[in-house]
Tab-separated table of C-alpha atoms and ligand atoms in Angstrom:
chain	number	residue	atom	x	y	z
A	1	MET	CA	132.187	194.181	107.543
A	2	THR	CA	135.250	193.051	108.661
A	3	LYS	CA	138.292	195.440	111.297
A	4	ILE	CA	141.954	194.605	110.334
A	5	THR	CA	142.120	194.923	114.209
A	6	ASP	CA	139.190	191.606	114.059
A	7	LEU	CA	142.858	189.641	112.246
A	8	PHE	CA	144.705	189.374	115.398
A	9	VAL	CA	141.272	187.787	117.341
A	10	ARG	CA	140.965	185.781	114.460
A	11	ASN	CA	143.887	184.570	114.513
A	12	ARG	CA	144.090	183.869	118.124
A	13	LEU	CA	141.046	181.892	117.941
A	14	TRP	CA	142.725	179.729	115.204
A	15	ALA	CA	145.769	179.053	116.726
A	16	GLU	CA	143.375	178.269	120.353
A	17	ARG	CA	141.235	176.356	117.650
A	18	MET	CA	144.213	174.264	116.118
A	19	LYS	CA	145.787	173.631	119.613
A	20	SER	CA	143.068	171.824	121.222
A	21	ILE	CA	142.887	169.649	117.919
A	22	ASN	CA	146.590	168.739	118.364
A	23	PRO	CA	148.236	170.446	120.747
A	24	ALA	CA	151.926	169.558	119.352
A	25	PHE	CA	150.576	170.912	116.273
A	26	PHE	CA	152.487	173.882	115.990
A	27	SER	CA	155.616	173.249	117.564
A	28	SER	CA	156.341	170.051	115.304
A	29	LEU	CA	156.225	172.714	112.207
A	30	ALA	CA	159.124	174.906	113.944
A	31	ASP	CA	161.007	172.118	113.595
A	32	GLN	CA	160.827	171.826	109.453
A	33	GLN	CA	158.260	171.587	106.657
A	34	ASN	CA	158.313	168.800	104.495
A	35	PRO	CA	154.754	168.993	102.202
A	36	GLU	CA	154.543	166.703	98.907
A	37	PHE	CA	152.912	169.378	96.430
A	38	LEU	CA	153.862	172.322	95.265
A	39	TRP	CA	150.721	174.629	94.246
A	40	ILE	CA	151.057	177.332	91.360
A	41	GLY	CA	147.341	179.054	91.294
A	42	CYS	CA	145.740	182.572	90.620
A	43	ALA	CA	145.361	185.428	93.219
A	44	ASP	CA	141.906	185.492	93.035
A	45	SER	CA	140.847	184.987	97.202
A	46	ARG	CA	137.771	182.854	96.014
A	47	VAL	CA	140.615	180.264	95.073
A	48	PRO	CA	143.121	179.383	98.667
A	49	ALA	CA	144.978	176.787	98.020
A	50	ASN	CA	145.317	175.602	101.557
A	51	GLU	CA	141.582	175.440	102.250
A	52	ILE	CA	140.213	174.074	98.945
A	53	ILE	CA	142.373	170.691	99.036
A	54	ASP	CA	141.580	171.045	102.599
A	55	LEU	CA	145.626	170.675	104.201
A	56	ARG	CA	146.665	172.063	107.059
A	57	PRO	CA	149.629	174.581	106.943
A	58	GLY	CA	152.537	172.754	106.413
A	59	GLY	CA	150.944	170.379	103.453
A	60	VAL	CA	151.256	172.500	100.580
A	61	PHE	CA	154.149	175.096	99.512
A	62	VAL	CA	152.516	178.192	97.615
A	63	HIS	CA	152.897	180.131	94.413
A	64	ARG	CA	150.249	181.975	93.078
A	65	ASN	CA	149.829	185.041	91.081
A	66	ILE	CA	147.202	186.620	88.589
A	67	ALA	CA	145.814	184.040	86.251
A	68	ASN	CA	148.558	180.976	87.238
A	69	VAL	CA	151.037	182.119	84.602
A	70	VAL	CA	154.845	180.398	84.768
A	71	VAL	CA	157.402	182.474	82.566
A	72	PRO	CA	160.767	181.811	82.746
A	73	SER	CA	161.685	185.118	83.374
A	74	ASP	CA	159.909	185.106	86.240
A	75	LEU	CA	162.106	184.868	88.950
A	76	ASN	CA	160.127	184.654	91.851
A	77	CYS	CA	158.032	181.744	90.378
A	78	LEU	CA	161.685	179.671	89.312
A	79	SER	CA	163.060	180.083	92.729
A	80	VAL	CA	159.637	178.787	94.077
A	81	ILE	CA	159.981	175.958	91.882
A	82	GLN	CA	163.579	175.094	92.248
A	83	TYR	CA	162.926	175.403	96.382
A	84	ALA	CA	160.085	173.470	96.301
A	85	VAL	CA	161.603	170.809	93.703
A	86	GLU	CA	165.452	170.952	94.853
A	87	VAL	CA	165.059	171.232	98.813
A	88	LEU	CA	161.136	170.065	99.652
A	89	GLY	CA	161.253	167.494	97.607
A	90	VAL	CA	158.363	167.567	95.970
A	91	LYS	CA	156.403	165.107	94.460
A	92	HIS	CA	153.551	167.157	92.502
A	93	ILE	CA	153.336	170.146	91.285
A	94	ILE	CA	150.269	171.089	90.736
A	95	VAL	CA	148.776	174.404	88.656
A	96	CYS	CA	145.702	174.970	89.209
A	97	GLY	CA	143.337	178.085	87.709
A	98	HIS	CA	139.547	178.585	87.407
A	99	TYR	CA	136.543	179.024	85.543
A	100	GLY	CA	135.951	182.939	84.958
A	101	CYS	CA	139.283	184.046	85.675
A	102	GLY	CA	139.686	187.666	85.985
A	103	GLY	CA	142.917	187.483	84.778
A	104	VAL	CA	142.261	185.640	82.201
A	105	ARG	CA	139.043	187.741	80.775
A	106	ALA	CA	140.891	190.727	80.804
A	107	SER	CA	143.621	189.369	78.945
A	108	ILE	CA	141.287	189.172	75.281
A	109	ASP	CA	138.400	192.332	75.909
A	110	GLU	CA	139.089	195.404	74.350
A	111	ALA	CA	140.319	197.453	77.451
A	112	ASP	CA	143.065	199.156	79.052
A	113	HIS	CA	143.941	197.428	81.961
A	114	GLY	CA	147.380	199.240	82.195
A	115	LEU	CA	149.919	198.158	83.730
A	116	ILE	CA	149.001	194.927	84.192
A	117	ASP	CA	148.045	194.276	80.563
A	118	ASN	CA	152.127	193.509	80.439
A	119	TRP	CA	151.559	190.771	82.359
A	120	LEU	CA	148.550	189.292	80.842
A	121	HIS	CA	150.310	189.526	77.508
A	122	HIS	CA	151.388	185.539	77.940
A	123	ILE	CA	147.307	185.012	78.247
A	124	ARG	CA	146.742	186.706	75.126
A	125	ASP	CA	149.629	184.478	73.568
A	126	VAL	CA	147.647	181.328	74.200
A	127	HIS	CA	144.854	182.789	72.828
A	128	ARG	CA	146.283	183.110	70.153
A	129	LEU	CA	148.055	179.195	69.724
A	130	TYR	CA	144.353	178.043	70.232
A	131	ALA	CA	142.476	180.643	68.078
A	132	SER	CA	141.223	177.507	66.482
A	133	ASP	CA	139.181	175.964	69.209
A	134	PHE	CA	137.425	179.901	69.654
A	135	THR	CA	134.699	179.339	67.153
A	136	PRO	CA	132.178	182.304	66.741
A	137	ASP	CA	128.937	180.139	68.103
A	138	MET	CA	130.687	180.170	71.515
A	139	SER	CA	129.308	182.696	74.539
A	140	GLU	CA	131.859	184.860	76.666
A	141	GLU	CA	131.729	182.975	79.179
A	142	GLN	CA	132.477	180.404	77.231
A	143	LYS	CA	135.322	181.557	75.770
A	144	VAL	CA	137.064	182.217	79.056
A	145	ASP	CA	136.357	179.068	80.210
A	146	ARG	CA	138.316	177.208	78.125
A	147	LEU	CA	140.666	179.780	77.867
A	148	CYS	CA	141.111	179.041	81.814
A	149	GLU	CA	141.425	175.350	80.696
A	150	LEU	CA	143.787	175.820	77.943
A	151	ASN	CA	145.672	178.872	80.434
A	152	VAL	CA	146.387	175.912	82.305
A	153	ILE	CA	147.553	173.479	79.723
A	154	GLU	CA	149.671	175.976	78.853
A	155	GLN	CA	151.471	176.731	81.911
A	156	VAL	CA	151.551	173.193	82.823
A	157	ARG	CA	153.758	173.244	79.400
A	158	ASN	CA	156.064	175.777	80.481
A	159	VAL	CA	156.203	174.375	83.920
A	160	ALA	CA	158.082	171.524	82.675
A	161	ASN	CA	159.944	173.519	80.104
A	162	THR	CA	161.853	175.144	82.708
A	163	THR	CA	165.538	173.382	83.612
A	164	ILE	CA	164.595	173.450	86.884
A	165	LEU	CA	161.725	170.111	86.043
A	166	ARG	CA	164.224	168.886	82.750
A	167	HIS	CA	166.991	168.560	85.029
A	168	ALA	CA	165.531	166.987	87.779
A	169	TRP	CA	163.845	163.971	85.165
A	170	GLU	CA	167.585	164.166	84.134
A	171	ARG	CA	168.801	162.450	87.330
A	172	ASP	CA	165.378	159.729	87.459
A	173	ASN	CA	162.782	162.649	90.082
A	174	PRO	CA	159.600	160.502	88.956
A	175	ILE	CA	158.059	164.071	90.388
A	176	GLU	CA	155.264	164.643	88.138
A	177	VAL	CA	153.106	168.249	86.741
A	178	HIS	CA	149.537	168.543	87.306
A	179	GLY	CA	147.144	170.419	84.980
A	180	TRP	CA	143.791	171.756	87.411
A	181	VAL	CA	140.675	173.763	86.797
A	182	TYR	CA	138.745	175.028	90.077
A	183	SER	CA	135.215	175.700	89.624
A	184	ILE	CA	133.852	178.467	91.724
A	185	LYS	CA	130.281	177.714	92.115
A	186	ASP	CA	130.586	174.679	93.101
A	187	GLY	CA	133.897	174.314	94.995
A	188	ILE	CA	135.064	170.850	92.825
A	189	ILE	CA	138.454	170.684	90.891
A	190	HIS	CA	138.449	169.117	87.914
A	191	ASP	CA	141.802	166.782	86.708
A	192	LEU	CA	142.902	168.462	82.676
A	193	CYS	CA	146.190	167.419	81.953
A	194	THR	CA	149.188	165.487	83.867
A	195	HIS	CA	153.189	166.349	82.626
A	196	THR	CA	156.368	163.152	83.491
A	197	ALA	CA	159.244	162.416	82.508
A	198	ASP	CA	157.688	160.853	79.313
A	199	GLY	CA	155.479	163.760	78.188
A	200	LEU	CA	152.236	165.655	78.638
A	201	LYS	CA	149.022	163.487	78.831
A	202	ALA	CA	145.243	164.835	79.125
A	203	ARG	CA	142.365	163.785	80.834
B	301	LIG	ZN1	141.909	183.972	88.429
């Protein structure tokens, strides 16, 4: 088991390793960040943004919450999107879900999860919206994984519907919003859809 004090040791070793690869690594990052990507993903510890797209610090601006949900009343998420689009000038926003997501699974089981059920309500809305996609012959796993995909697509629409993206597209900013789903079982990302100023295109 990793102890809390071990994390400082790991940090020092990591910093040394990064400096041995590129001595100017930290000094160049200290001046500014210039990422081209905003990642909106699940808080699940098995889906670390930088690592699975193999980008070093500075490569991707990140927002994560339970089940990668984007709602227009969430000032935290909206502030991240606004800063990424209007200050950092990212070119791509990626909403990345993952198969077997515990938040998605909890949204459709019958159990009482307490406060988090209020957050998961947004995913239950997606389930209701796509009720015809869920047939009795599907296994529980298949239902969860299909809802993981549909949730990503709906959250891409939610990003696209924010005033931030609508204003960006009005200014002819060619920014794109992508919907991806990651498989924890094999580490592979699958492309589900892209939303541009012209609308949403599914893969
Ligand atoms: Zn998840």
